XYZ file of C-alpha atoms in Angstrom:
250
model
C 0.003 -0.006 0.007
C 1.322 3.500 -0.736
C 2.425 5.511 2.284
C 0.092 8.409 3.039
C 0.478 11.376 5.339
C -0.134 10.459 8.966
C -3.340 12.091 10.226
C -2.169 11.870 13.840
C 0.772 14.276 13.407
C 0.558 17.988 14.038
C 0.116 19.968 10.760
C 3.473 20.453 9.055
C 5.280 18.119 11.439
C 8.257 16.137 10.140
C 7.261 12.522 9.471
C 9.578 10.433 11.619
C 8.733 6.741 11.128
C 9.339 3.836 13.494
C 8.805 0.556 11.637
C 8.236 -2.583 13.772
C 7.857 -6.179 12.617
C 7.324 -9.417 14.555
C 6.782 -13.184 14.323
C 8.881 -13.895 11.248
C 9.679 -17.185 13.049
C 6.294 -18.712 13.855
C 7.405 -20.645 16.941
C 8.628 -17.491 18.700
C 5.299 -16.726 20.344
C 6.718 -14.272 22.950
C 7.425 -11.834 20.121
C 3.687 -11.520 19.500
C 3.031 -10.595 23.136
C 5.783 -7.965 23.078
C 4.329 -6.526 19.858
C 0.852 -6.570 21.429
C 2.191 -4.585 24.359
C 3.607 -1.958 21.981
C 0.326 -1.712 20.041
C -1.917 -1.586 23.122
C 0.154 1.166 24.662
C 0.379 3.292 21.520
C -3.401 3.304 20.947
C -4.181 3.915 24.640
C -5.201 7.142 26.372
C -1.941 7.273 28.301
C -0.411 10.777 28.131
C 2.925 9.360 26.905
C 1.128 7.500 24.097
C -0.600 10.675 23.002
C 2.695 12.600 22.830
C 4.256 9.758 20.822
C 1.344 9.763 18.390
C 1.669 13.541 17.985
C 5.332 13.318 17.046
C 5.991 9.938 15.456
C 4.496 7.580 12.892
C 4.496 3.917 13.939
C 4.153 1.309 11.183
C 3.692 -2.174 12.608
C 3.522 -5.549 10.817
C 2.714 -7.844 13.770
C 3.023 -11.170 11.953
C 5.426 -11.672 9.028
C 4.825 -15.426 8.795
C 1.049 -16.012 9.183
C 1.011 -19.243 7.195
C 3.805 -20.734 9.309
C 1.941 -19.738 12.469
C -1.273 -21.308 11.157
C 0.484 -24.564 10.354
C 2.271 -24.680 13.743
C 5.739 -24.523 12.167
C 8.607 -23.559 14.425
C 10.817 -21.598 12.055
C 9.686 -21.855 8.425
C 6.898 -20.668 6.150
C 4.352 -22.851 4.352
C 6.910 -23.525 1.609
C 9.767 -24.348 3.984
C 11.651 -21.043 3.889
C 13.270 -19.366 6.850
C 11.951 -15.928 5.863
C 14.536 -14.152 7.996
C 17.261 -15.192 5.566
C 15.606 -13.814 2.432
C 15.418 -10.047 2.936
C 18.079 -9.364 0.302
C 15.907 -10.564 -2.574
C 12.438 -11.682 -1.422
C 10.159 -13.227 -4.046
C 6.588 -11.935 -4.326
C 5.583 -15.583 -4.910
C 7.710 -17.407 -2.330
C 8.109 -14.723 0.360
C 5.104 -12.383 -0.157
C 5.023 -10.818 3.298
C 8.746 -9.942 3.160
C 8.396 -8.633 -0.385
C 5.476 -6.346 0.579
C 7.106 -4.989 3.733
C 10.435 -4.429 1.967
C 8.681 -2.547 -0.876
C 6.938 -0.331 1.670
C 10.137 0.378 3.565
C 11.989 1.265 0.322
C 9.124 3.527 -0.783
C 9.312 5.398 2.553
C 13.071 5.585 2.381
C 12.869 7.182 -1.077
C 10.210 9.671 -0.035
C 11.919 12.996 0.796
C 9.060 13.916 3.141
C 9.677 10.902 5.389
C 12.502 10.053 7.763
C 12.598 6.309 8.402
C 14.403 6.461 11.754
C 13.979 3.013 13.344
C 13.444 -0.534 12.210
C 12.917 -3.090 15.001
C 12.241 -6.795 14.313
C 10.939 -8.697 17.358
C 12.026 -12.261 18.058
C 12.205 -14.739 20.969
C 15.352 -16.586 22.057
C 15.469 -20.194 23.221
C 18.727 -20.157 25.221
C 19.417 -16.601 26.454
C 17.768 -14.891 29.436
C 16.189 -11.441 29.547
C 15.333 -9.102 26.705
C 18.253 -7.832 24.638
C 19.080 -6.470 21.181
C 21.256 -7.191 18.221
C 22.609 -4.202 16.279
C 24.963 -3.659 13.395
C 28.658 -2.816 13.201
C 29.745 0.292 11.301
C 33.182 1.660 10.440
C 32.054 5.107 11.577
C 32.659 5.172 15.340
C 30.237 8.040 15.903
C 27.431 6.194 14.122
C 28.207 3.089 16.154
C 27.940 5.065 19.402
C 24.619 6.640 18.334
C 23.262 3.161 17.650
C 23.904 2.197 21.279
C 21.714 4.993 22.680
C 18.278 3.374 22.269
C 19.145 0.014 23.956
C 20.876 1.871 26.792
C 17.716 3.932 27.382
C 15.517 0.814 27.164
C 17.731 -0.835 29.800
C 16.907 2.077 32.168
C 13.162 1.656 31.558
C 12.760 -2.118 31.624
C 14.022 -4.240 34.499
C 14.072 -7.330 32.279
C 16.099 -5.760 29.422
C 19.849 -6.454 29.537
C 22.275 -4.058 27.826
C 25.178 -6.386 28.747
C 23.589 -9.140 26.609
C 23.021 -6.683 23.742
C 25.585 -7.191 20.952
C 26.559 -5.603 17.654
C 27.791 -7.883 14.890
C 28.146 -8.554 11.183
C 27.901 -12.343 11.280
C 27.762 -13.597 7.656
C 25.070 -16.149 8.621
C 22.794 -13.231 9.547
C 23.292 -11.285 6.313
C 19.775 -12.089 5.088
C 18.020 -10.890 8.240
C 15.890 -7.729 8.292
C 18.231 -6.016 10.744
C 21.394 -6.730 8.712
C 19.947 -6.069 5.245
C 18.105 -2.876 6.132
C 21.101 -1.713 8.194
C 23.128 -1.802 4.991
C 20.380 -0.283 2.813
C 19.246 2.669 4.915
C 21.365 5.752 5.596
C 23.251 6.647 8.784
C 20.256 8.346 10.380
C 18.319 5.048 10.508
C 18.774 2.481 13.262
C 17.994 -1.223 12.695
C 17.719 -3.699 15.543
C 16.574 -7.216 16.346
C 14.793 -7.221 19.691
C 15.079 -10.629 21.374
C 13.278 -11.801 24.499
C 13.803 -15.058 26.376
C 11.346 -17.875 26.083
C 11.468 -18.488 29.776
C 13.023 -16.065 32.353
C 14.802 -12.882 33.161
C 17.346 -12.108 35.887
C 16.652 -9.078 38.028
C 19.628 -6.774 38.275
C 21.796 -7.378 41.358
C 20.280 -10.780 42.054
C 20.746 -14.354 40.908
C 17.095 -15.283 40.871
C 15.337 -16.033 37.604
C 11.833 -14.617 37.199
C 9.655 -16.647 34.814
C 8.162 -14.655 31.987
C 4.406 -14.373 31.724
C 2.253 -13.030 28.914
C 1.792 -9.833 30.920
C 5.568 -9.491 31.448
C 6.153 -9.761 27.681
C 3.514 -7.092 27.039
C 5.077 -4.917 29.706
C 8.391 -5.100 27.837
C 6.497 -3.938 24.738
C 5.059 -0.970 26.634
C 8.547 -0.077 27.860
C 9.903 -0.220 24.304
C 7.238 2.273 23.255
C 7.876 4.536 26.266
C 11.599 4.609 25.487
C 10.950 6.651 22.350
C 9.807 9.457 24.659
C 13.285 9.480 26.221
C 15.068 9.059 22.918
C 13.348 12.036 21.309
C 13.510 14.101 24.522
C 9.740 14.601 24.688
C 9.492 14.105 28.439
C 8.690 17.757 29.149
C 5.478 17.458 27.136
C 3.998 14.902 29.529
C 5.439 15.918 32.878
C 2.543 18.241 33.566
C 0.018 15.545 32.780
C 1.458 12.822 34.992
C 1.150 12.801 38.756
C 4.591 12.656 40.452
C 5.337 8.994 41.005
C 8.515 6.962 41.484
C 10.110 5.905 38.194
C 8.236 2.833 36.984
C 9.806 -0.034 35.152
C-alpha cells in the first residue's frame, strides 16, 4: 500500500517513522506478546502514548509469517523457507510478506518527506535470558555510538532488558536478516535492531534469581519499548505536567 500522510501528526510536522515487525519465526510466540504490548500502549489514552502519536508515525507488521503460524511450524513458512534469511531478494511468490514489507520500507526511504528512523524486528530466544538487542557494526565510530543509545535507554526503563547481553555484529550467517539487510540499505540516520526476548525467564539486576516470563511481562516489555521513544526524542517535558509525580516505573 502507498504510504500516506499520517493524520495523527501535528500539521506540518516532520514525518519520523518507526517501523516494527514481529513473528517472522512462527514458533517464537513471545514476540507476539511484546508486539501486542507496543500496540496496546500506543493506541491507549496514556499521556505518553498521546505525545508519541503527535510526534511519530508507527508502522507495525505484527506477523510476518502467518502461514507458518497457522500450520504450527517452528521456524519456516508454508513452503519451507526461513523468511529471516531472504530479505536481500524476497520473491513476491515465495516470500510475499517480506516482499510487501520491503517494498513499503523502500518507498518510505525514497520519499523525501519521510524520515525512516527506526526498524525493530521482534524475536524470541530459546537459550538466552532477559530481553536484549542485536545491532549492526559500522566503520564510523560516531554512528556506532549513536546506535547504542536506544538500547541503553531501554535498559533504564525495563528491568528485564539487559544491555550487557546486547551485541553488535556482522555475522555472515545473519546477512539475510531484516536487521542486517536494512542496516546496509538505509542511511546513517536510521537504526536497525533485532529485539530478542527469552522464552522463559529474566534475571533481576543485582540478584541471581530467575523470574519466569508471563504473557503480561512480555507485554510490559512492549510498553517499555514504546515509552523509550519518549526518552530518545527528549519529549518528556510534554507529559510531565500531565502525569502525577510517582517513582520511576519499570
